[in-house]
Amino acid sequence: MSGGFDNEIAVLSPVRPDGTLTTIYRPETNGFVGDVDLHWDAERMLFSMPGANGRWQVCEINSDGSGLRQVSQMPDDVDCMDACYLPNGNIVFGSTASYQSVPCWHGQKRVSNLYVMKADGSGVRQLCFDQDHDFHPCVLPTGQVLYHRW
């Protein structure tokens, strides 16, 4: 999917204005990459980008740019995005798999609820059942998940 974005996942080292920017991943199609979540060991990261079908997917890549893979394994009409690693090895993420819509948009915009999956994309389970969006999960030092609710 070509989106006309000029973005990439990169490392700035050293972290200062004259540091060197090294590309980790840049989509071939000028598609969007974002919602980056670095793993606890800093060896890999999750991010969101549109898949071949135009729907958002959760992807993972090693910090050296190798091993790119799509983690989310949902039906073709479902978006998955904004994932983060959990301390138990699972991944929490937002998805439109509930097929619910926002009333203030006359049912035209689907909402994202939070889901959890295993690191290989299997074992998907819905965590939130809200009428409005739940998104941007992050893990607190206590292991609790903090997220936005619209």
mmCIF file of N, CA, C and O in Angstrom, residues 32-135:
data_model
loop_
_atom_site.group_PDB
_atom_site.id
_atom_site.type_symbol
_atom_site.label_atom_id
_atom_site.label_comp_id
_atom_site.label_asym_id
_atom_site.label_seq_id
_atom_site.Cartn_x
_atom_site.Cartn_y
_atom_site.Cartn_z
ATOM 1 N N PHE A 32 3.152 3.874 5.919
ATOM 2 C CA PHE A 32 3.343 4.364 7.282
ATOM 3 C C PHE A 32 3.893 3.258 8.178
ATOM 4 O O PHE A 32 3.469 2.101 8.084
ATOM 5 N N VAL A 33 4.831 3.595 9.026
ATOM 6 C CA VAL A 33 5.260 2.734 10.126
ATOM 7 C C VAL A 33 5.217 3.585 11.395
ATOM 8 O O VAL A 33 5.639 4.737 11.390
ATOM 9 N N GLY A 34 4.671 3.033 12.452
ATOM 10 C CA GLY A 34 4.567 3.802 13.690
ATOM 11 C C GLY A 34 4.167 2.927 14.859
ATOM 12 O O GLY A 34 4.174 1.700 14.767
ATOM 13 N N ASP A 35 3.794 3.574 15.958
ATOM 14 C CA ASP A 35 3.391 2.876 17.191
ATOM 15 C C ASP A 35 4.492 1.917 17.651
ATOM 16 O O ASP A 35 4.224 0.780 18.042
ATOM 17 N N VAL A 36 5.726 2.345 17.622
ATOM 18 C CA VAL A 36 6.863 1.480 17.948
ATOM 19 C C VAL A 36 6.920 1.203 19.447
ATOM 20 O O VAL A 36 6.755 2.100 20.273
ATOM 21 N N ASP A 37 7.116 -0.070 19.795
ATOM 22 C CA ASP A 37 7.284 -0.483 21.188
ATOM 23 C C ASP A 37 8.521 -1.366 21.279
ATOM 24 O O ASP A 37 8.555 -2.457 20.706
ATOM 25 N N LEU A 38 9.526 -0.883 21.988
ATOM 26 C CA LEU A 38 10.779 -1.617 22.150
ATOM 27 C C LEU A 38 10.623 -2.695 23.219
ATOM 28 O O LEU A 38 10.070 -2.447 24.291
ATOM 29 N N HIS A 39 11.085 -3.898 22.920
ATOM 30 C CA HIS A 39 11.041 -5.005 23.880
ATOM 31 C C HIS A 39 11.938 -4.692 25.072
ATOM 32 O O HIS A 39 12.883 -3.901 24.965
ATOM 33 N N TRP A 40 11.665 -5.331 26.182
ATOM 34 C CA TRP A 40 12.423 -5.088 27.424
ATOM 35 C C TRP A 40 13.920 -5.288 27.219
ATOM 36 O O TRP A 40 14.729 -4.570 27.812
ATOM 37 N N ASP A 41 14.315 -6.267 26.403
ATOM 38 C CA ASP A 41 15.747 -6.544 26.204
ATOM 39 C C ASP A 41 16.359 -5.696 25.075
ATOM 40 O O ASP A 41 17.544 -5.830 24.793
ATOM 41 N N ALA A 42 15.558 -4.856 24.436
ATOM 42 C CA ALA A 42 15.983 -3.962 23.350
ATOM 43 C C ALA A 42 16.517 -4.718 22.133
ATOM 44 O O ALA A 42 17.142 -4.138 21.273
ATOM 45 N N GLU A 43 16.218 -6.007 22.036
ATOM 46 C CA GLU A 43 16.666 -6.816 20.896
ATOM 47 C C GLU A 43 15.663 -6.812 19.749
ATOM 48 O O GLU A 43 15.994 -7.199 18.633
ATOM 49 N N ARG A 44 14.415 -6.383 20.013
ATOM 50 C CA ARG A 44 13.371 -6.392 18.992
ATOM 51 C C ARG A 44 12.318 -5.347 19.317
ATOM 52 O O ARG A 44 12.312 -4.793 20.419
ATOM 53 N N MET A 45 11.431 -5.097 18.369
ATOM 54 C CA MET A 45 10.392 -4.095 18.589
ATOM 55 C C MET A 45 9.147 -4.445 17.787
ATOM 56 O O MET A 45 9.221 -5.102 16.750
ATOM 57 N N LEU A 46 8.025 -3.992 18.304
ATOM 58 C CA LEU A 46 6.741 -4.104 17.618
ATOM 59 C C LEU A 46 6.441 -2.771 16.951
ATOM 60 O O LEU A 46 6.847 -1.723 17.448
ATOM 61 N N PHE A 47 5.687 -2.802 15.862
ATOM 62 C CA PHE A 47 5.210 -1.572 15.245
ATOM 63 C C PHE A 47 3.987 -1.876 14.398
ATOM 64 O O PHE A 47 3.665 -3.036 14.127
ATOM 65 N N SER A 48 3.274 -0.825 14.001
ATOM 66 C CA SER A 48 2.081 -0.956 13.162
ATOM 67 C C SER A 48 2.395 -0.460 11.759
ATOM 68 O O SER A 48 3.120 0.518 11.594
ATOM 69 N N MET A 49 1.817 -1.144 10.769
ATOM 70 C CA MET A 49 1.884 -0.667 9.389
ATOM 71 C C MET A 49 0.788 -1.360 8.589
ATOM 72 O O MET A 49 0.333 -2.438 8.959
ATOM 73 N N PRO A 50 0.363 -0.754 7.500
ATOM 74 C CA PRO A 50 -0.642 -1.402 6.653
ATOM 75 C C PRO A 50 -0.060 -2.638 5.978
ATOM 76 O O PRO A 50 1.081 -2.633 5.529
ATOM 77 N N GLY A 51 -0.867 -3.686 5.915
ATOM 78 C CA GLY A 51 -0.464 -4.904 5.225
ATOM 79 C C GLY A 51 -0.807 -4.824 3.751
ATOM 80 O O GLY A 51 -1.284 -3.799 3.253
ATOM 81 N N ALA A 52 -0.608 -5.913 3.037
ATOM 82 C CA ALA A 52 -0.869 -5.961 1.595
ATOM 83 C C ALA A 52 -2.328 -5.669 1.262
ATOM 84 O O ALA A 52 -2.634 -5.138 0.199
ATOM 85 N N ASN A 53 -3.238 -5.987 2.189
ATOM 86 C CA ASN A 53 -4.662 -5.767 1.943
ATOM 87 C C ASN A 53 -5.134 -4.375 2.384
ATOM 88 O O ASN A 53 -6.316 -4.067 2.331
ATOM 89 N N GLY A 54 -4.202 -3.542 2.848
ATOM 90 C CA GLY A 54 -4.542 -2.190 3.276
ATOM 91 C C GLY A 54 -4.963 -2.084 4.719
ATOM 92 O O GLY A 54 -5.136 -0.988 5.242
ATOM 93 N N ARG A 55 -5.137 -3.197 5.400
ATOM 94 C CA ARG A 55 -5.516 -3.192 6.814
ATOM 95 C C ARG A 55 -4.258 -3.110 7.687
ATOM 96 O O ARG A 55 -3.194 -3.607 7.324
ATOM 97 N N TRP A 56 -4.403 -2.482 8.848
ATOM 98 C CA TRP A 56 -3.282 -2.334 9.771
ATOM 99 C C TRP A 56 -2.898 -3.680 10.366
ATOM 100 O O TRP A 56 -3.758 -4.482 10.710
ATOM 101 N N GLN A 57 -1.605 -3.895 10.502
ATOM 102 C CA GLN A 57 -1.057 -5.127 11.049
ATOM 103 C C GLN A 57 -0.035 -4.812 12.127
ATOM 104 O O GLN A 57 0.629 -3.776 12.078
ATOM 105 N N VAL A 58 0.109 -5.716 13.076
ATOM 106 C CA VAL A 58 1.175 -5.630 14.071
ATOM 107 C C VAL A 58 2.353 -6.419 13.523
ATOM 108 O O VAL A 58 2.207 -7.589 13.153
ATOM 109 N N CYS A 59 3.508 -5.764 13.444
ATOM 110 C CA CYS A 59 4.717 -6.403 12.930
ATOM 111 C C CYS A 59 5.807 -6.346 13.986
ATOM 112 O O CYS A 59 5.742 -5.545 14.921
ATOM 113 N N GLU A 60 6.807 -7.176 13.808
ATOM 114 C CA GLU A 60 7.951 -7.196 14.719
ATOM 115 C C GLU A 60 9.223 -7.266 13.880
ATOM 116 O O GLU A 60 9.246 -7.887 12.814
ATOM 117 N N ILE A 61 10.264 -6.618 14.374
ATOM 118 C CA ILE A 61 11.560 -6.643 13.700
ATOM 119 C C ILE A 61 12.648 -6.630 14.768
ATOM 120 O O ILE A 61 12.452 -6.087 15.865
ATOM 121 N N ASN A 62 13.763 -7.239 14.470
ATOM 122 C CA ASN A 62 14.905 -7.192 15.390
ATOM 123 C C ASN A 62 15.522 -5.795 15.350
ATOM 124 O O ASN A 62 15.419 -5.090 14.345
ATOM 125 N N SER A 63 16.182 -5.410 16.410
ATOM 126 C CA SER A 63 16.761 -4.068 16.508
ATOM 127 C C SER A 63 17.851 -3.801 15.480
ATOM 128 O O SER A 63 18.181 -2.652 15.220
ATOM 129 N N ASP A 64 18.391 -4.858 14.876
ATOM 130 C CA ASP A 64 19.396 -4.669 13.828
ATOM 131 C C ASP A 64 18.765 -4.614 12.433
ATOM 132 O O ASP A 64 19.466 -4.538 11.430
ATOM 133 N N GLY A 65 17.425 -4.677 12.356
ATOM 134 C CA GLY A 65 16.729 -4.606 11.073
ATOM 135 C C GLY A 65 16.437 -5.950 10.439
ATOM 136 O O GLY A 65 15.784 -6.017 9.404
ATOM 137 N N SER A 66 16.866 -7.027 11.049
ATOM 138 C CA SER A 66 16.604 -8.364 10.502
ATOM 139 C C SER A 66 15.316 -8.945 11.089
ATOM 140 O O SER A 66 14.788 -8.439 12.073
ATOM 141 N N GLY A 67 14.842 -10.007 10.483
ATOM 142 C CA GLY A 67 13.738 -10.777 11.045
ATOM 143 C C GLY A 67 12.364 -10.136 10.985
ATOM 144 O O GLY A 67 11.519 -10.427 11.830
ATOM 145 N N LEU A 68 12.104 -9.291 10.003
ATOM 146 C CA LEU A 68 10.790 -8.671 9.893
ATOM 147 C C LEU A 68 9.717 -9.744 9.740
ATOM 148 O O LEU A 68 9.850 -10.650 8.926
ATOM 149 N N ARG A 69 8.653 -9.625 10.539
ATOM 150 C CA ARG A 69 7.541 -10.564 10.427
ATOM 151 C C ARG A 69 6.240 -9.901 10.849
ATOM 152 O O ARG A 69 6.248 -8.994 11.686
ATOM 153 N N GLN A 70 5.154 -10.345 10.271
ATOM 154 C CA GLN A 70 3.832 -9.901 10.700
ATOM 155 C C GLN A 70 3.410 -10.786 11.857
ATOM 156 O O GLN A 70 3.393 -12.012 11.737
ATOM 157 N N VAL A 71 3.094 -10.187 12.983
ATOM 158 C CA VAL A 71 2.698 -10.942 14.169
ATOM 159 C C VAL A 71 1.193 -11.209 14.171
ATOM 160 O O VAL A 71 0.762 -12.335 14.400
ATOM 161 N N SER A 72 0.386 -10.187 13.925
ATOM 162 C CA SER A 72 -1.064 -10.351 13.977
ATOM 163 C C SER A 72 -1.534 -11.263 12.842
ATOM 164 O O SER A 72 -1.055 -11.171 11.715
ATOM 165 N N GLN A 73 -2.447 -12.148 13.160
ATOM 166 C CA GLN A 73 -2.963 -13.129 12.201
ATOM 167 C C GLN A 73 -4.486 -13.111 12.258
ATOM 168 O O GLN A 73 -5.120 -14.068 12.666
ATOM 169 N N MET A 74 -5.073 -11.991 11.864
ATOM 170 C CA MET A 74 -6.518 -11.813 11.942
ATOM 171 C C MET A 74 -7.128 -11.874 10.539
ATOM 172 O O MET A 74 -6.415 -11.805 9.545
ATOM 173 N N PRO A 75 -8.465 -11.969 10.442
ATOM 174 C CA PRO A 75 -9.119 -11.970 9.118
ATOM 175 C C PRO A 75 -8.776 -10.715 8.318
ATOM 176 O O PRO A 75 -8.407 -9.679 8.885
ATOM 177 N N ASP A 76 -8.927 -10.789 7.012
ATOM 178 C CA ASP A 76 -8.532 -9.713 6.114
ATOM 179 C C ASP A 76 -9.271 -8.402 6.317
ATOM 180 O O ASP A 76 -8.808 -7.359 5.879
ATOM 181 N N ASP A 77 -10.436 -8.423 6.965
ATOM 182 C CA ASP A 77 -11.210 -7.190 7.161
ATOM 183 C C ASP A 77 -11.054 -6.621 8.571
ATOM 184 O O ASP A 77 -11.870 -5.823 9.013
ATOM 185 N N VAL A 78 -9.983 -7.003 9.254
ATOM 186 C CA VAL A 78 -9.734 -6.565 10.632
ATOM 187 C C VAL A 78 -8.419 -5.795 10.699
ATOM 188 O O VAL A 78 -7.419 -6.213 10.117
ATOM 189 N N ASP A 79 -8.438 -4.670 11.414
ATOM 190 C CA ASP A 79 -7.215 -3.901 11.667
ATOM 191 C C ASP A 79 -6.637 -4.304 13.019
ATOM 192 O O ASP A 79 -7.373 -4.525 13.983
ATOM 193 N N CYS A 80 -5.311 -4.368 13.092
ATOM 194 C CA CYS A 80 -4.588 -4.628 14.342
ATOM 195 C C CYS A 80 -3.477 -3.598 14.427
ATOM 196 O O CYS A 80 -2.743 -3.395 13.459
ATOM 197 N N MET A 81 -3.345 -2.959 15.594
ATOM 198 C CA MET A 81 -2.366 -1.889 15.699
ATOM 199 C C MET A 81 -1.983 -1.618 17.142
ATOM 200 O O MET A 81 -2.579 -2.154 18.058
ATOM 201 N N ASP A 82 -0.960 -0.764 17.289
ATOM 202 C CA ASP A 82 -0.629 -0.174 18.584
ATOM 203 C C ASP A 82 -0.352 -1.222 19.653
ATOM 204 O O ASP A 82 -0.947 -1.199 20.725
ATOM 205 N N ALA A 83 0.550 -2.133 19.381
ATOM 206 C CA ALA A 83 0.834 -3.245 20.288
ATOM 207 C C ALA A 83 1.960 -2.921 21.272
ATOM 208 O O ALA A 83 2.792 -2.044 21.015
ATOM 209 N N CYS A 84 1.966 -3.639 22.378
ATOM 210 C CA CYS A 84 3.100 -3.563 23.301
ATOM 211 C C CYS A 84 3.313 -4.920 23.959
ATOM 212 O O CYS A 84 2.387 -5.719 24.095
ATOM 213 N N TYR A 85 4.560 -5.150 24.337
ATOM 214 C CA TYR A 85 4.946 -6.402 24.980
ATOM 215 C C TYR A 85 4.459 -6.418 26.427
ATOM 216 O O TYR A 85 4.509 -5.403 27.116
ATOM 217 N N LEU A 86 4.024 -7.591 26.877
ATOM 218 C CA LEU A 86 3.655 -7.787 28.272
ATOM 219 C C LEU A 86 4.752 -8.560 28.985
ATOM 220 O O LEU A 86 5.494 -9.325 28.361
ATOM 221 N N PRO A 87 4.878 -8.398 30.296
ATOM 222 C CA PRO A 87 5.936 -9.087 31.040
ATOM 223 C C PRO A 87 5.885 -10.619 30.924
ATOM 224 O O PRO A 87 6.911 -11.279 31.030
ATOM 225 N N ASN A 88 4.717 -11.192 30.665
ATOM 226 C CA ASN A 88 4.598 -12.651 30.566
ATOM 227 C C ASN A 88 4.921 -13.192 29.173
ATOM 228 O O ASN A 88 4.749 -14.373 28.904
ATOM 229 N N GLY A 89 5.351 -12.316 28.251
ATOM 230 C CA GLY A 89 5.707 -12.741 26.902
ATOM 231 C C GLY A 89 4.598 -12.556 25.887
ATOM 232 O O GLY A 89 4.830 -12.690 24.686
ATOM 233 N N ASN A 90 3.391 -12.271 26.339
ATOM 234 C CA ASN A 90 2.284 -12.016 25.420
ATOM 235 C C ASN A 90 2.343 -10.584 24.899
ATOM 236 O O ASN A 90 3.172 -9.784 25.338
ATOM 237 N N ILE A 91 1.423 -10.258 24.011
ATOM 238 C CA ILE A 91 1.356 -8.931 23.392
ATOM 239 C C ILE A 91 -0.070 -8.410 23.526
ATOM 240 O O ILE A 91 -1.023 -9.128 23.212
ATOM 241 N N VAL A 92 -0.219 -7.181 23.995
ATOM 242 C CA VAL A 92 -1.526 -6.530 24.023
ATOM 243 C C VAL A 92 -1.574 -5.561 22.844
ATOM 244 O O VAL A 92 -0.563 -4.947 22.492
ATOM 245 N N PHE A 93 -2.742 -5.460 22.195
ATOM 246 C CA PHE A 93 -2.845 -4.634 20.995
ATOM 247 C C PHE A 93 -4.288 -4.187 20.793
ATOM 248 O O PHE A 93 -5.222 -4.743 21.369
ATOM 249 N N GLY A 94 -4.470 -3.189 19.947
ATOM 250 C CA GLY A 94 -5.794 -2.724 19.582
ATOM 251 C C GLY A 94 -6.235 -3.403 18.300
ATOM 252 O O GLY A 94 -5.424 -3.671 17.418
ATOM 253 N N SER A 95 -7.539 -3.668 18.197
ATOM 254 C CA SER A 95 -8.067 -4.296 16.992
ATOM 255 C C SER A 95 -9.531 -3.930 16.785
ATOM 256 O O SER A 95 -10.262 -3.678 17.741
ATOM 257 N N THR A 96 -9.933 -3.939 15.522
ATOM 258 C CA THR A 96 -11.330 -3.704 15.161
ATOM 259 C C THR A 96 -12.092 -5.018 15.016
ATOM 260 O O THR A 96 -13.174 -5.051 14.433
ATOM 261 N N ALA A 97 -11.566 -6.096 15.554
ATOM 262 C CA ALA A 97 -12.172 -7.421 15.405
ATOM 263 C C ALA A 97 -13.562 -7.532 16.024
ATOM 264 O O ALA A 97 -14.312 -8.440 15.676
ATOM 265 N N SER A 98 -13.933 -6.629 16.907
ATOM 266 C CA SER A 98 -15.259 -6.689 17.524
ATOM 267 C C SER A 98 -16.352 -6.214 16.567
ATOM 268 O O SER A 98 -17.537 -6.418 16.829
ATOM 269 N N TYR A 99 -15.956 -5.569 15.472
ATOM 270 C CA TYR A 99 -16.889 -5.055 14.460
ATOM 271 C C TYR A 99 -17.930 -4.108 15.055
ATOM 272 O O TYR A 99 -19.050 -4.035 14.585
ATOM 273 N N GLN A 100 -17.546 -3.382 16.112
ATOM 274 C CA GLN A 100 -18.417 -2.360 16.686
ATOM 275 C C GLN A 100 -18.095 -1.029 16.021
ATOM 276 O O GLN A 100 -16.972 -0.815 15.564
ATOM 277 N N SER A 101 -19.072 -0.128 16.003
ATOM 278 C CA SER A 101 -18.882 1.182 15.384
ATOM 279 C C SER A 101 -19.200 2.297 16.349
ATOM 280 O O SER A 101 -19.978 2.119 17.288
ATOM 281 N N VAL A 102 -18.604 3.448 16.102
ATOM 282 C CA VAL A 102 -18.783 4.613 16.963
ATOM 283 C C VAL A 102 -20.099 5.303 16.608
ATOM 284 O O VAL A 102 -20.292 5.711 15.459
ATOM 285 N N PRO A 103 -21.019 5.454 17.575
ATOM 286 C CA PRO A 103 -22.309 6.093 17.298
ATOM 287 C C PRO A 103 -22.175 7.533 16.796
ATOM 288 O O PRO A 103 -22.951 7.959 15.942
ATOM 289 N N CYS A 104 -21.204 8.291 17.289
ATOM 290 C CA CYS A 104 -21.081 9.689 16.888
ATOM 291 C C CYS A 104 -20.643 9.841 15.423
ATOM 292 O O CYS A 104 -20.703 10.927 14.870
ATOM 293 N N TRP A 105 -20.201 8.757 14.801
ATOM 294 C CA TRP A 105 -19.871 8.762 13.377
ATOM 295 C C TRP A 105 -20.938 7.994 12.597
ATOM 296 O O TRP A 105 -20.678 7.469 11.524
ATOM 297 N N HIS A 106 -22.127 7.881 13.163
ATOM 298 C CA HIS A 106 -23.262 7.220 12.509
ATOM 299 C C HIS A 106 -22.946 5.779 12.129
ATOM 300 O O HIS A 106 -23.431 5.277 11.119
ATOM 301 N N GLY A 107 -22.118 5.129 12.927
ATOM 302 C CA GLY A 107 -21.786 3.733 12.680
ATOM 303 C C GLY A 107 -20.820 3.497 11.545
ATOM 304 O O GLY A 107 -20.610 2.362 11.130
ATOM 305 N N GLN A 108 -20.197 4.547 11.019
ATOM 306 C CA GLN A 108 -19.301 4.396 9.867
ATOM 307 C C GLN A 108 -17.857 4.090 10.251
ATOM 308 O O GLN A 108 -17.090 3.634 9.415
ATOM 309 N N LYS A 109 -17.461 4.378 11.471
ATOM 310 C CA LYS A 109 -16.075 4.161 11.899
ATOM 311 C C LYS A 109 -16.041 3.069 12.957
ATOM 312 O O LYS A 109 -16.667 3.182 14.004
ATOM 313 N N ARG A 110 -15.286 2.006 12.682
ATOM 314 C CA ARG A 110 -15.193 0.909 13.651
ATOM 315 C C ARG A 110 -14.270 1.284 14.808
ATOM 316 O O ARG A 110 -13.293 2.002 14.624
ATOM 317 N N VAL A 111 -14.588 0.771 15.974
ATOM 318 C CA VAL A 111 -13.788 1.065 17.161
ATOM 319 C C VAL A 111 -12.714 0.003 17.363
ATOM 320 O O VAL A 111 -12.835 -1.133 16.918
ATOM 321 N N SER A 112 -11.684 0.415 18.066
ATOM 322 C CA SER A 112 -10.608 -0.483 18.447
ATOM 323 C C SER A 112 -10.801 -0.861 19.911
ATOM 324 O O SER A 112 -10.932 0.008 20.767
ATOM 325 N N ASN A 113 -10.837 -2.148 20.179
ATOM 326 C CA ASN A 113 -10.848 -2.654 21.549
ATOM 327 C C ASN A 113 -9.511 -3.352 21.790
ATOM 328 O O ASN A 113 -8.810 -3.697 20.841
ATOM 329 N N LEU A 114 -9.170 -3.561 23.039
ATOM 330 C CA LEU A 114 -7.898 -4.213 23.354
ATOM 331 C C LEU A 114 -8.032 -5.729 23.340
ATOM 332 O O LEU A 114 -9.033 -6.287 23.795
ATOM 333 N N TYR A 115 -6.999 -6.358 22.819
ATOM 334 C CA TYR A 115 -6.897 -7.804 22.719
ATOM 335 C C TYR A 115 -5.522 -8.219 23.217
ATOM 336 O O TYR A 115 -4.606 -7.397 23.312
ATOM 337 N N VAL A 116 -5.363 -9.492 23.496
ATOM 338 C CA VAL A 116 -4.058 -10.047 23.850
ATOM 339 C C VAL A 116 -3.810 -11.246 22.941
ATOM 340 O O VAL A 116 -4.756 -11.923 22.523
ATOM 341 N N MET A 117 -2.550 -11.470 22.592
ATOM 342 C CA MET A 117 -2.174 -12.639 21.793
ATOM 343 C C MET A 117 -0.823 -13.144 22.271
ATOM 344 O O MET A 117 -0.067 -12.430 22.939
ATOM 345 N N LYS A 118 -0.541 -14.377 21.919
ATOM 346 C CA LYS A 118 0.777 -14.933 22.204
ATOM 347 C C LYS A 118 1.789 -14.292 21.262
ATOM 348 O O LYS A 118 1.417 -13.700 20.242
ATOM 349 N N ALA A 119 3.062 -14.449 21.546
ATOM 350 C CA ALA A 119 4.126 -13.820 20.756
ATOM 351 C C ALA A 119 4.136 -14.274 19.298
ATOM 352 O O ALA A 119 4.616 -13.552 18.430
ATOM 353 N N ASP A 120 3.555 -15.439 19.016
ATOM 354 C CA ASP A 120 3.509 -15.926 17.633
ATOM 355 C C ASP A 120 2.223 -15.524 16.908
ATOM 356 O O ASP A 120 1.993 -15.928 15.777
ATOM 357 N N GLY A 121 1.367 -14.741 17.558
ATOM 358 C CA GLY A 121 0.127 -14.278 16.946
ATOM 359 C C GLY A 121 -1.069 -15.171 17.220
ATOM 360 O O GLY A 121 -2.194 -14.838 16.850
ATOM 361 N N SER A 122 -0.867 -16.289 17.878
ATOM 362 C CA SER A 122 -1.973 -17.209 18.175
ATOM 363 C C SER A 122 -2.625 -16.841 19.511
ATOM 364 O O SER A 122 -2.153 -15.979 20.230
ATOM 365 N N GLY A 123 -3.703 -17.532 19.841
ATOM 366 C CA GLY A 123 -4.346 -17.373 21.142
ATOM 367 C C GLY A 123 -4.955 -16.003 21.373
ATOM 368 O O GLY A 123 -4.925 -15.502 22.501
ATOM 369 N N VAL A 124 -5.517 -15.388 20.365
ATOM 370 C CA VAL A 124 -6.089 -14.036 20.496
ATOM 371 C C VAL A 124 -7.312 -14.081 21.411
ATOM 372 O O VAL A 124 -8.175 -14.948 21.270
ATOM 373 N N ARG A 125 -7.362 -13.123 22.340
ATOM 374 C CA ARG A 125 -8.481 -13.027 23.275
ATOM 375 C C ARG A 125 -8.834 -11.566 23.480
ATOM 376 O O ARG A 125 -7.951 -10.734 23.702
ATOM 377 N N GLN A 126 -10.103 -11.233 23.418
ATOM 378 C CA GLN A 126 -10.557 -9.858 23.618
ATOM 379 C C GLN A 126 -10.532 -9.519 25.100
ATOM 380 O O GLN A 126 -10.991 -10.283 25.945
ATOM 381 N N LEU A 127 -9.970 -8.344 25.439
ATOM 382 C CA LEU A 127 -9.869 -7.893 26.828
ATOM 383 C C LEU A 127 -10.919 -6.854 27.186
ATOM 384 O O LEU A 127 -11.399 -6.815 28.312
ATOM 385 N N CYS A 128 -11.222 -5.952 26.264
ATOM 386 C CA CYS A 128 -12.173 -4.864 26.506
ATOM 387 C C CYS A 128 -13.382 -5.045 25.597
ATOM 388 O O CYS A 128 -13.252 -5.518 24.473
ATOM 389 N N PHE A 129 -14.526 -4.650 26.086
ATOM 390 C CA PHE A 129 -15.771 -4.792 25.325
ATOM 391 C C PHE A 129 -16.508 -3.464 25.330
ATOM 392 O O PHE A 129 -17.703 -3.400 25.586
ATOM 393 N N ASP A 130 -15.791 -2.398 25.048
ATOM 394 C CA ASP A 130 -16.361 -1.057 25.123
ATOM 395 C C ASP A 130 -16.981 -0.635 23.799
ATOM 396 O O ASP A 130 -16.567 -1.069 22.731
ATOM 397 N N GLN A 131 -17.944 0.253 23.890
ATOM 398 C CA GLN A 131 -18.594 0.806 22.708
ATOM 399 C C GLN A 131 -17.671 1.800 22.008
ATOM 400 O O GLN A 131 -17.753 1.991 20.807
ATOM 401 N N ASP A 132 -16.792 2.448 22.760
ATOM 402 C CA ASP A 132 -15.856 3.421 22.207
ATOM 403 C C ASP A 132 -14.447 2.849 22.185
ATOM 404 O O ASP A 132 -14.180 1.786 22.732
ATOM 405 N N HIS A 133 -13.542 3.601 21.590
ATOM 406 C CA HIS A 133 -12.165 3.141 21.400
ATOM 407 C C HIS A 133 -11.408 2.906 22.712
ATOM 408 O O HIS A 133 -11.496 3.694 23.646
ATOM 409 N N ASP A 134 -10.617 1.836 22.725
ATOM 410 C CA ASP A 134 -9.592 1.586 23.740
ATOM 411 C C ASP A 134 -8.303 1.421 22.953
ATOM 412 O O ASP A 134 -8.221 0.581 22.059
ATOM 413 N N PHE A 135 -7.301 2.247 23.283
ATOM 414 C CA PHE A 135 -6.074 2.178 22.497
ATOM 415 C C PHE A 135 -4.866 2.701 23.268
ATOM 416 O O PHE A 135 -4.980 3.139 24.386
#
